[in-house]
Tab-separated table of C-alpha atoms and ligand atoms in Angstrom:
chain	number	residue	atom	x	y	z
A	196	MET	CA	-19.213	-6.029	12.699
A	197	GLN	CA	-15.841	-7.651	13.756
A	198	LYS	CA	-13.463	-6.472	16.408
A	199	LEU	CA	-9.774	-7.636	17.532
A	200	VAL	CA	-9.725	-8.363	21.431
A	201	ILE	CA	-5.692	-7.751	22.102
A	202	ASP	CA	-4.021	-8.440	25.505
A	203	GLY	CA	-1.091	-6.147	25.584
A	204	GLU	CA	2.396	-6.340	27.104
A	205	LYS	CA	3.506	-9.469	25.292
A	206	ARG	CA	7.017	-9.427	23.978
A	207	LEU	CA	6.993	-10.620	20.015
A	208	SER	CA	9.440	-13.118	19.001
A	209	GLY	CA	9.616	-15.710	16.406
A	210	GLU	CA	9.844	-16.079	12.645
A	211	ILE	CA	6.985	-15.098	10.083
A	212	GLU	CA	6.853	-15.220	6.183
A	213	VAL	CA	6.225	-11.479	4.815
A	214	GLN	CA	2.952	-11.510	2.894
A	215	GLY	CA	2.813	-10.281	-0.818
A	216	ALA	CA	2.571	-6.580	-1.200
A	217	LYS	CA	-0.881	-5.040	-1.528
A	218	ASN	CA	0.478	-2.284	-3.562
A	219	SER	CA	2.184	-4.344	-6.076
A	220	ALA	CA	-0.604	-7.236	-6.412
A	221	LEU	CA	-3.300	-4.467	-7.273
A	222	PRO	CA	-1.726	-2.782	-10.343
A	223	LEU	CA	-0.246	-6.374	-11.294
A	224	LEU	CA	-3.907	-7.553	-11.239
A	225	ALA	CA	-4.907	-4.614	-13.462
A	226	ALA	CA	-1.685	-5.172	-16.004
A	227	SER	CA	-2.995	-9.127	-16.580
A	228	LEU	CA	-5.717	-7.215	-18.153
A	229	LEU	CA	-3.196	-6.187	-20.918
A	230	CYS	CA	-2.109	-9.708	-21.807
A	231	LYS	CA	-3.354	-12.420	-23.705
A	232	GLY	CA	-3.305	-16.002	-22.496
A	233	GLU	CA	-3.127	-16.816	-19.071
A	234	THR	CA	-1.459	-14.892	-15.969
A	235	VAL	CA	-0.451	-16.568	-12.648
A	236	LEU	CA	0.396	-14.447	-9.745
A	237	ILE	CA	1.971	-16.160	-6.921
A	238	GLY	CA	2.087	-14.751	-3.413
A	239	CYS	CA	-0.973	-12.587	-3.658
A	240	PRO	CA	-1.916	-11.579	-0.294
A	241	LYS	CA	-5.469	-12.590	0.632
A	242	LEU	CA	-7.230	-9.326	1.052
A	243	SER	CA	-10.428	-7.483	0.269
A	244	ASP	CA	-8.793	-5.174	-2.032
A	245	VAL	CA	-7.187	-7.820	-3.781
A	246	TYR	CA	-10.672	-9.711	-4.289
A	247	ALA	CA	-12.132	-6.318	-5.343
A	248	SER	CA	-9.853	-6.236	-8.071
A	249	CYS	CA	-10.626	-9.791	-9.460
A	250	ARG	CA	-14.325	-8.738	-9.335
A	251	ILE	CA	-13.320	-5.684	-11.566
A	252	LEU	CA	-11.618	-7.952	-14.064
A	253	GLY	CA	-14.485	-10.350	-13.963
A	254	CYS	CA	-16.733	-7.317	-14.874
A	255	LEU	CA	-14.314	-6.544	-17.942
A	256	GLY	CA	-14.726	-10.141	-19.267
A	257	CYS	CA	-11.797	-11.837	-17.664
A	258	GLU	CA	-11.692	-15.095	-16.056
A	259	CYS	CA	-10.174	-14.469	-12.543
A	260	LYS	CA	-9.461	-17.638	-10.192
A	261	ALA	CA	-8.089	-17.211	-6.555
A	262	GLN	CA	-6.675	-20.359	-5.351
A	263	GLY	CA	-4.928	-19.396	-1.838
A	264	ASN	CA	-2.088	-17.041	-2.662
A	265	THR	CA	-2.219	-17.620	-6.301
A	266	ILE	CA	-4.485	-15.767	-8.700
A	267	ILE	CA	-4.827	-16.928	-12.125
A	268	ILE	CA	-6.217	-14.529	-14.902
A	269	LYS	CA	-7.134	-15.285	-18.282
A	270	ALA	CA	-7.693	-12.100	-20.591
A	271	GLU	CA	-8.200	-13.663	-23.921
A	272	ALA	CA	-10.412	-11.111	-25.276
A	273	PRO	CA	-11.721	-8.471	-22.737
A	274	CYS	CA	-15.460	-7.712	-23.689
A	275	GLY	CA	-16.088	-4.751	-21.340
A	276	CYS	CA	-14.732	-1.444	-20.531
A	277	CYS	CA	-17.232	-0.248	-17.747
A	278	VAL	CA	-16.016	-0.468	-14.319
A	279	PRO	CA	-19.032	-0.699	-11.840
A	280	ASP	CA	-19.122	2.490	-9.455
A	281	GLU	CA	-19.324	0.192	-6.340
A	282	LEU	CA	-16.205	-1.772	-7.373
A	283	MET	CA	-14.336	1.611	-8.041
A	284	ARG	CA	-15.550	3.074	-4.515
A	285	GLU	CA	-14.225	0.412	-2.680
A	286	MET	CA	-10.533	1.300	-3.013
A	287	ARG	CA	-7.842	4.001	-4.551
A	288	SER	CA	-5.998	1.437	-6.511
A	289	SER	CA	-9.132	0.904	-8.925
A	290	ILE	CA	-8.142	4.123	-11.005
A	291	VAL	CA	-5.255	1.936	-12.605
A	292	PHE	CA	-7.873	-0.117	-14.351
A	293	LEU	CA	-8.166	3.275	-16.277
A	294	GLY	CA	-4.898	2.772	-18.062
A	295	ALA	CA	-5.221	-0.931	-18.495
A	296	VAL	CA	-8.819	-1.061	-20.139
A	297	LEU	CA	-7.863	2.109	-22.428
A	298	GLY	CA	-4.431	0.249	-23.340
A	299	ARG	CA	-6.354	-2.931	-24.112
A	300	THR	CA	-9.818	-1.559	-25.569
A	301	GLY	CA	-9.442	1.892	-26.461
A	302	GLU	CA	-12.436	3.000	-24.140
A	303	CYS	CA	-13.348	2.964	-20.593
A	304	LYS	CA	-16.111	4.150	-18.575
A	305	LEU	CA	-15.442	4.321	-14.714
A	306	SER	CA	-16.289	6.515	-11.808
A	307	PHE	CA	-13.984	8.278	-9.247
A	308	PRO	CA	-11.880	5.667	-7.166
A	309	GLY	CA	-12.412	5.314	-3.408
A	310	GLY	CA	-10.135	4.589	-0.690
A	311	CYS	CA	-8.780	5.465	2.818
A	312	GLN	CA	-9.724	9.184	3.554
A	313	LEU	CA	-6.461	10.703	3.770
A	314	GLY	CA	-7.316	14.062	2.460
A	315	PRO	CA	-8.093	14.993	-1.030
A	316	ARG	CA	-7.074	12.236	-3.189
A	317	PRO	CA	-7.373	13.771	-6.610
A	318	ILE	CA	-6.369	12.099	-10.096
A	319	ASP	CA	-5.550	15.118	-11.952
A	320	LEU	CA	-2.108	13.748	-12.871
A	321	HIS	CA	-3.327	10.699	-14.158
A	322	LEU	CA	-5.886	12.285	-16.321
A	323	SER	CA	-3.550	15.047	-17.793
A	324	ALA	CA	-1.228	12.358	-18.749
A	325	LEU	CA	-3.567	10.067	-20.692
A	326	ARG	CA	-4.959	13.368	-22.241
A	327	GLN	CA	-1.522	13.781	-23.520
A	328	MET	CA	-1.551	10.175	-24.671
A	329	GLY	CA	-4.373	10.900	-26.830
A	330	ALA	CA	-7.161	9.865	-24.355
A	331	VAL	CA	-10.407	11.987	-24.635
A	332	ILE	CA	-11.862	12.119	-21.423
A	333	THR	CA	-14.970	13.921	-19.960
A	334	GLU	CA	-16.010	14.150	-16.386
A	335	ARG	CA	-19.506	14.555	-15.581
A	336	HIS	CA	-21.235	13.803	-12.173
A	337	GLY	CA	-18.340	11.781	-10.769
A	338	MET	CA	-18.174	9.491	-13.708
A	339	LEU	CA	-15.401	9.392	-16.305
A	340	ARG	CA	-16.077	8.629	-20.238
A	341	CYS	CA	-12.635	7.840	-21.889
A	342	THR	CA	-12.198	6.968	-25.562
A	343	CYS	CA	-8.986	7.197	-27.781
A	344	PRO	CA	-9.867	7.583	-31.185
A	345	GLY	CA	-6.725	6.301	-33.258
A	346	GLY	CA	-5.634	4.548	-30.292
A	347	LEU	CA	-3.212	5.733	-27.369
A	348	LYS	CA	0.114	7.379	-28.633
A	349	GLY	CA	3.709	7.407	-26.854
A	350	ALA	CA	4.524	10.879	-25.391
A	351	GLU	CA	7.059	13.152	-23.100
A	352	LEU	CA	5.461	13.275	-19.972
A	353	VAL	CA	6.617	15.248	-16.628
A	354	LEU	CA	4.689	14.719	-13.630
A	355	SER	CA	4.541	17.745	-11.089
A	356	PHE	CA	4.458	15.328	-8.206
A	357	PRO	CA	6.030	11.425	-8.306
A	358	SER	CA	2.697	10.000	-7.890
A	359	VAL	CA	2.495	6.200	-7.381
A	360	GLY	CA	-0.498	5.799	-9.013
A	361	ALA	CA	-0.002	7.891	-11.835
A	362	THR	CA	3.231	6.582	-12.785
A	363	GLU	CA	1.589	3.041	-12.725
A	364	ASN	CA	-1.627	4.204	-14.969
A	365	ILE	CA	0.765	5.906	-17.605
A	366	ILE	CA	2.890	2.801	-17.646
A	367	LEU	CA	-0.150	0.494	-18.176
A	368	ALA	CA	-1.460	2.725	-21.033
A	369	ALA	CA	1.839	3.232	-22.603
A	370	ALA	CA	2.776	-0.566	-22.845
A	371	LEU	CA	0.564	-0.975	-25.757
A	372	ALA	CA	0.345	2.494	-27.234
A	373	THR	CA	1.887	3.651	-30.414
A	374	GLY	CA	5.530	4.860	-29.969
A	375	GLN	CA	7.477	5.948	-27.027
A	376	THR	CA	6.420	7.386	-23.833
A	377	VAL	CA	8.905	8.951	-21.359
A	378	ILE	CA	7.984	9.712	-17.760
A	379	ARG	CA	9.966	12.438	-16.140
A	380	ASN	CA	9.624	12.820	-12.427
A	381	ALA	CA	7.930	9.431	-12.077
A	382	ALA	CA	7.426	7.541	-8.875
A	383	ARG	CA	10.722	5.492	-7.716
A	384	GLU	CA	8.829	2.946	-5.356
A	385	PRO	CA	9.740	-0.706	-5.409
A	386	GLU	CA	6.181	-1.659	-6.372
A	387	ILE	CA	7.004	0.496	-9.644
A	388	VAL	CA	9.954	-1.754	-10.537
A	389	ASP	CA	7.814	-5.096	-9.558
A	390	LEU	CA	4.980	-3.953	-12.336
A	391	ALA	CA	7.693	-3.064	-15.025
A	392	ASN	CA	9.263	-6.421	-14.329
A	393	PHE	CA	6.067	-8.472	-14.688
A	394	LEU	CA	5.453	-6.477	-17.997
A	395	ASN	CA	8.741	-6.937	-19.289
A	396	LEU	CA	8.178	-10.491	-18.733
A	397	CYS	CA	5.335	-10.529	-20.629
A	398	GLY	CA	6.866	-8.707	-23.752
A	399	ALA	CA	6.831	-5.394	-22.920
A	400	GLU	CA	9.961	-2.847	-23.499
A	401	ILE	CA	10.067	-0.827	-20.322
A	402	SER	CA	13.499	0.487	-18.806
A	403	GLY	CA	14.386	2.963	-16.055
A	404	ALA	CA	11.850	1.756	-13.414
A	405	GLY	CA	13.122	2.421	-10.117
A	406	SER	CA	14.507	6.018	-11.340
A	407	ASP	CA	13.046	9.158	-11.830
A	408	THR	CA	12.692	8.567	-15.786
A	409	ILE	CA	10.958	5.943	-17.064
A	410	ILE	CA	10.861	4.877	-20.678
A	411	ILE	CA	8.231	2.434	-22.130
A	412	GLU	CA	8.616	1.442	-25.867
A	413	GLY	CA	5.089	0.385	-27.163
A	414	VAL	CA	4.737	-3.274	-28.508
A	415	ARG	CA	1.902	-4.943	-30.419
A	416	GLU	CA	1.034	-7.462	-27.934
A	417	LEU	CA	1.667	-8.826	-24.491
A	418	ASN	CA	1.217	-12.463	-23.326
A	419	GLY	CA	0.745	-13.653	-19.790
A	420	CYS	CA	3.042	-14.977	-17.366
A	421	GLU	CA	3.781	-16.468	-14.255
A	422	TYR	CA	5.001	-13.911	-11.666
A	423	LYS	CA	5.838	-13.758	-7.838
A	424	VAL	CA	4.487	-10.329	-6.201
A	425	MET	CA	7.381	-8.835	-4.174
A	426	PRO	CA	7.258	-8.789	-0.425
A	427	ASP	CA	5.066	-6.065	1.234
A	428	ARG	CA	7.404	-3.507	2.667
A	429	ILE	CA	4.678	-1.858	4.589
A	430	VAL	CA	4.112	-5.084	6.446
A	431	VAL	CA	7.403	-5.240	7.150
A	432	SER	CA	7.449	-1.776	8.694
A	433	THR	CA	4.338	-2.626	10.828
A	434	LEU	CA	6.282	-5.910	12.060
A	435	MET	CA	9.600	-3.748	12.800
A	436	ALA	CA	7.247	-1.271	14.834
A	437	ALA	CA	5.666	-4.135	16.673
A	438	ALA	CA	8.866	-5.699	17.629
A	439	ALA	CA	10.203	-2.146	18.655
A	440	ILE	CA	7.484	-1.284	20.955
A	441	THR	CA	7.184	-4.903	22.643
A	442	GLY	CA	10.715	-5.137	22.979
A	443	GLY	CA	10.824	-8.111	21.062
A	444	GLU	CA	12.940	-9.820	18.507
A	445	VAL	CA	11.295	-11.338	15.292
A	446	SER	CA	12.818	-12.833	12.015
A	447	LEU	CA	10.795	-11.514	8.799
A	448	LYS	CA	11.367	-13.907	6.028
A	449	GLY	CA	11.088	-12.666	2.496
A	450	ALA	CA	11.671	-8.939	3.893
A	451	ARG	CA	14.279	-6.945	1.614
A	452	ALA	CA	16.586	-4.423	3.414
A	453	GLU	CA	16.513	-2.145	0.146
A	454	ASP	CA	12.585	-1.843	0.477
A	455	VAL	CA	12.824	-0.057	3.983
A	456	GLY	CA	16.031	1.452	3.304
A	457	ALA	CA	14.630	4.602	4.913
A	458	VAL	CA	12.982	2.950	7.613
A	459	ILE	CA	15.719	1.120	9.266
A	460	PRO	CA	17.534	3.907	10.470
A	461	VAL	CA	14.693	5.362	12.240
A	462	PHE	CA	14.060	2.054	14.195
A	463	GLU	CA	17.971	1.873	14.684
A	464	GLN	CA	17.750	5.348	16.225
A	465	MET	CA	14.931	4.099	18.346
A	466	GLY	CA	17.227	1.397	19.790
A	467	CYS	CA	16.393	-1.372	17.621
A	468	GLY	CA	19.290	-3.721	16.255
A	469	ILE	CA	18.092	-4.609	12.688
A	470	TYR	CA	20.447	-7.308	10.688
A	471	SER	CA	19.918	-7.998	7.046
A	472	TYR	CA	20.609	-11.491	5.443
A	473	SER	CA	20.178	-12.659	1.944
A	474	ASP	CA	16.388	-13.803	2.421
A	475	ARG	CA	15.293	-12.212	5.865
A	476	LEU	CA	15.694	-9.189	8.196
A	477	PHE	CA	15.850	-9.791	11.944
A	478	VAL	CA	14.616	-6.986	14.214
A	479	THR	CA	15.404	-7.015	17.793
A	480	ARG	CA	15.141	-4.172	20.623
A	481	SER	CA	16.856	-4.761	23.885
A	482	LYS	CA	17.621	-1.211	24.759
A	483	LYS	CA	15.239	1.201	26.255
A	484	LEU	CA	12.700	2.777	23.500
A	485	ARG	CA	14.254	6.188	22.445
A	486	SER	CA	12.715	8.910	20.791
A	487	VAL	CA	13.840	10.112	17.077
A	488	GLU	CA	14.251	13.830	16.766
A	489	THR	CA	12.202	13.991	13.386
A	490	VAL	CA	10.539	11.696	10.738
A	491	ARG	CA	9.786	13.281	7.453
A	492	THR	CA	7.726	11.015	5.040
A	493	MET	CA	8.745	11.543	1.512
A	494	PRO	CA	8.417	9.550	-1.905
A	495	TYR	CA	10.614	6.822	-2.164
A	496	PRO	CA	13.517	6.310	-1.268
A	497	GLY	CA	12.340	8.582	1.486
A	498	PHE	CA	10.525	7.497	4.448
A	499	PRO	CA	7.320	5.938	3.218
A	500	THR	CA	4.119	7.624	4.422
A	501	ASP	CA	2.418	4.332	4.901
A	502	ALA	CA	4.630	3.548	7.555
A	503	GLN	CA	4.053	6.693	9.533
A	504	PRO	CA	1.311	5.907	11.932
A	505	MET	CA	2.844	2.734	13.125
A	506	THR	CA	5.925	4.476	13.485
A	507	MET	CA	4.332	7.258	15.491
A	508	ALA	CA	2.413	4.438	17.772
A	509	ALA	CA	6.007	3.229	18.634
A	510	LEU	CA	7.356	6.422	19.267
A	511	SER	CA	4.552	7.098	21.899
A	512	LEU	CA	5.990	4.877	24.356
A	513	ALA	CA	9.768	6.108	23.433
A	514	ASN	CA	11.975	7.931	26.069
A	515	GLY	CA	11.573	11.568	24.819
A	516	THR	CA	10.017	13.727	22.123
A	517	SER	CA	9.612	13.011	18.607
A	518	ILE	CA	8.427	15.055	15.828
A	519	VAL	CA	6.606	13.646	12.638
A	520	ILE	CA	6.286	15.708	9.568
A	521	GLU	CA	3.471	14.112	7.088
A	522	ASN	CA	4.595	15.548	3.362
A	523	ILE	CA	2.444	13.274	1.416
A	524	PHE	CA	-1.329	13.437	2.386
A	525	GLU	CA	-3.141	16.235	4.123
A	526	ASN	CA	-4.878	14.424	6.645
A	527	ARG	CA	-3.043	11.458	7.875
A	528	PHE	CA	-3.078	11.873	11.699
A	529	ARG	CA	-6.345	10.432	11.872
A	530	HIS	CA	-5.058	7.986	14.416
A	531	VAL	CA	-3.786	10.154	16.647
A	532	ASP	CA	-7.292	10.751	18.829
A	533	GLU	CA	-7.311	7.126	18.981
A	534	LEU	CA	-3.954	6.604	20.249
A	535	ALA	CA	-4.647	9.263	22.952
A	536	ARG	CA	-7.546	7.259	24.240
A	537	MET	CA	-4.888	4.548	25.118
A	538	GLY	CA	-2.908	7.157	26.790
A	539	ALA	CA	-0.419	8.604	24.145
A	540	ASP	CA	0.529	12.485	24.115
A	541	ILE	CA	0.116	13.489	20.925
A	542	LYS	CA	-0.309	17.216	19.623
A	543	THR	CA	-0.756	17.845	15.930
A	544	SER	CA	-0.793	21.132	14.041
A	545	GLY	CA	-1.283	20.977	10.342
A	546	ARG	CA	1.245	18.442	8.791
A	547	ALA	CA	3.320	18.035	12.052
A	548	ALA	CA	2.879	16.030	14.949
A	549	VAL	CA	4.620	16.098	18.376
A	550	ILE	CA	4.770	12.803	20.271
A	551	ASP	CA	5.807	13.151	24.054
A	552	GLY	CA	6.739	9.664	24.739
A	553	VAL	CA	4.911	8.318	27.988
A	554	SER	CA	5.944	5.481	30.120
A	555	ARG	CA	2.633	3.593	29.647
A	556	LEU	CA	-0.301	3.045	27.202
A	557	TYR	CA	-3.341	1.327	28.256
A	558	GLY	CA	-5.724	-0.730	26.631
A	559	ALA	CA	-9.385	0.898	25.451
A	560	LYS	CA	-12.045	0.461	22.959
A	561	VAL	CA	-10.686	2.181	19.890
A	562	HIS	CA	-11.856	2.433	16.081
A	563	ALA	CA	-9.611	1.988	13.189
A	564	PRO	CA	-10.018	5.289	10.973
A	565	ASP	CA	-8.246	3.802	7.891
A	566	LEU	CA	-6.004	1.246	7.002
A	567	ARG	CA	-2.637	1.968	8.371
A	568	GLY	CA	-4.339	3.968	11.420
A	569	GLY	CA	-5.821	0.803	12.258
A	570	ALA	CA	-2.449	-0.709	12.172
A	571	ALA	CA	-1.053	1.808	14.111
A	572	LEU	CA	-3.739	0.902	16.756
A	573	VAL	CA	-2.908	-2.577	16.716
A	574	VAL	CA	0.619	-1.996	17.455
A	575	ALA	CA	-0.036	0.250	20.250
A	576	ALA	CA	-2.539	-2.361	21.684
A	577	LEU	CA	0.531	-5.051	21.660
A	578	ALA	CA	2.642	-3.055	24.418
A	579	ALA	CA	-0.714	-1.374	26.364
A	580	GLU	CA	-1.339	-2.521	29.705
A	581	GLY	CA	-4.702	-4.482	29.757
A	582	ARG	CA	-7.172	-5.287	27.062
A	583	THR	CA	-7.856	-3.330	23.748
A	584	GLU	CA	-10.895	-3.824	21.667
A	585	LEU	CA	-10.359	-2.433	18.153
A	586	PHE	CA	-13.280	-2.006	16.060
A	587	ASP	CA	-13.716	-1.311	12.196
A	588	VAL	CA	-11.234	-3.982	11.442
A	589	LYS	CA	-12.266	-4.043	7.804
A	590	TYR	CA	-9.916	-1.340	7.286
A	591	ILE	CA	-7.164	-3.342	8.640
A	592	ASP	CA	-8.169	-6.522	6.157
A	593	ARG	CA	-7.556	-4.254	3.153
A	594	GLY	CA	-3.671	-4.585	3.991
A	595	TYR	CA	-2.862	-7.368	6.210
A	596	GLU	CA	-3.624	-10.806	5.723
A	597	GLU	CA	-5.378	-12.440	8.652
A	598	ILE	CA	-3.439	-9.796	11.066
A	599	GLU	CA	-4.199	-11.811	14.197
A	600	LYS	CA	-2.689	-14.910	12.877
A	601	GLN	CA	0.170	-13.400	11.718
A	602	LEU	CA	0.830	-11.717	15.343
A	603	SER	CA	-0.318	-14.888	17.034
A	604	GLN	CA	2.253	-16.765	15.226
A	605	LEU	CA	5.024	-13.826	16.894
A	606	GLY	CA	3.210	-14.702	20.494
A	607	ALA	CA	0.673	-11.792	20.664
A	608	SER	CA	-2.562	-12.465	22.560
A	609	ILE	CA	-5.006	-11.324	19.796
A	610	ILE	CA	-8.226	-12.617	18.435
A	611	ARG	CA	-11.016	-11.780	16.162
A	612	VAL	CA	-14.254	-11.613	17.640
A	613	SER	CA	-17.593	-11.163	15.429
A	614	GLU	CA	-20.021	-8.878	17.345
B	475	EPZ	C1	-0.172	4.796	-3.486
B	475	EPZ	O1	-1.206	5.567	-3.392
B	475	EPZ	C2	-0.501	3.970	-2.116
B	475	EPZ	N1	-1.798	3.055	-2.460
B	475	EPZ	C3	-0.655	4.300	-0.938
B	475	EPZ	O2	-1.017	3.273	0.136
B	475	EPZ	C4	0.557	5.331	-0.779
B	475	EPZ	O3	0.582	5.953	0.711
B	475	EPZ	C5	0.644	6.597	-1.702
B	475	EPZ	O4	0.832	5.932	-2.963
B	475	EPZ	C6	2.118	7.194	-1.647
B	475	EPZ	O5	3.264	6.423	-1.506
B	475	EPZ	C7	-1.681	2.152	-3.553
B	475	EPZ	O6	-0.682	1.888	-4.272
B	475	EPZ	C8	-2.851	1.244	-3.778
B	475	EPZ	P1	0.011	9.072	-4.843
B	475	EPZ	P2	-1.470	6.626	-4.438
B	475	EPZ	O7	-0.457	9.159	-6.083
B	475	EPZ	O8	-0.963	6.320	-5.782
B	475	EPZ	C9	-1.261	13.526	-4.797
B	475	EPZ	C10	-1.764	2.297	1.750
B	475	EPZ	O9	-1.929	2.664	3.080
B	475	EPZ	N2	-2.059	13.327	-6.177
B	475	EPZ	O10	1.576	8.806	-4.916
B	475	EPZ	O11	-2.799	7.130	-4.481
B	475	EPZ	C11	-2.268	12.865	-3.802
B	475	EPZ	O12	-3.159	13.750	-3.297
B	475	EPZ	C12	-2.095	3.374	0.670
B	475	EPZ	O13	-1.122	1.205	1.215
B	475	EPZ	C13	-2.067	14.465	-6.439
B	475	EPZ	O14	-2.190	15.366	-6.360
B	475	EPZ	O15	-0.714	7.994	-3.800
B	475	EPZ	C14	-1.391	12.726	-2.438
B	475	EPZ	O16	-1.047	13.967	-1.809
B	475	EPZ	C15	-2.595	4.665	0.988
B	475	EPZ	N3	-3.014	14.160	-8.035
B	475	EPZ	C16	0.259	12.573	-3.152
B	475	EPZ	O17	-0.150	13.314	-4.770
B	475	EPZ	C17	-3.006	12.812	-8.628
B	475	EPZ	O18	-3.620	12.761	-9.850
B	475	EPZ	C18	0.555	10.927	-3.183
B	475	EPZ	O19	-0.352	10.471	-3.948
B	475	EPZ	C19	-2.546	11.905	-7.825
B	475	EPZ	C20	-2.040	12.128	-6.519
């Protein structure tokens, strides 16, 4: 068991290179399964979810070697089509291996994915789309058995919700399918664009990524390439919240303003100055932290649900009352009770949270409930009076590469202690 020990009231300052995006690296690793030859992914974050994906690739008969932030994959002739249950359960994104394995081998056996408990996380949109592409999928006792006699075929698909994972799964299944696949009401997240850019470099024919309509012309084969993973826009949002709550000023090297287009105005309303340069964002907060009338989470390009917990932590010290509406997940307020232990005044009802800013937060013993809830507690602890001990750090390690090193580099007093 490990914990983070954070002594608060330290103003963050300095420059940091933004880590590669977890939610891009994971589908890119799955996509490498589709490619003959060698794929080199540069700028992969060193995260437990990334290593779990490497283990899945190994189970599928691929060579997967991690050298720092570079991962080299050889998928010349994958021989497996079964993903072990314990690896499927490690994370939500394991489900995108379904589209890749079906696309490459024509059959797949796997169990339902795991991931942070943010409410029910069904995969009905994934399965319905793959069935329309010719996959025969049977579900028994939590196991999925999938075959596609005659191979996957392109289809006209309409998503009832712009699901990120479902969009990624369809792209992975369609890249080598016969014919054209059209995805309407597709997710528009930057990670979808990153996936399409990678696959096109490998020889795929994908257009429209980043819009709500994506067209994939199936090709006969894909060949691996070298690709740099995009910067992590949720880590950027987290560091923005850390600068805001501590009254600091930080330079986020590699951050792309367009990835956080809906987050910037919220932090500007909170009193931050955010300045965009060609290769970085500069974030400073010199005025008093102010409340924001309402923050609504929405699919991209709306305010990202993943940035909601950390933004709420910053709002808990803002002057005034703010409202957060969580429209994406049913149960994404699990960090509220832990923030309350630090003195935050937050009331929730269904998908709404009302945050009455307080003048001070206090260090406490708290537990990370999930990945971004844990990040929210780190943000709060940075500004709290006294010492915070944060347990269940494993959740945070799923999305932040050595978070204590990143924040220490910006002047925080934070160490990792093994219990
Ligand atoms: C991805 O999850 C991200 N994970 C999540 O980040 C992120 O919060 C989410 O997209 C939304 O942006 C990865 O990329 C690995 P969805 P995903 O499918 O694909 C419902 C983090 O903290 N839905 O867009 O699972 C679902 O229940 C994680 O980094 C269905 O109903 O998200 C949810 O309410 C957390 N049926 C909504 O859609 C389906 O078949 C959004 O889910 C699929 C989804």
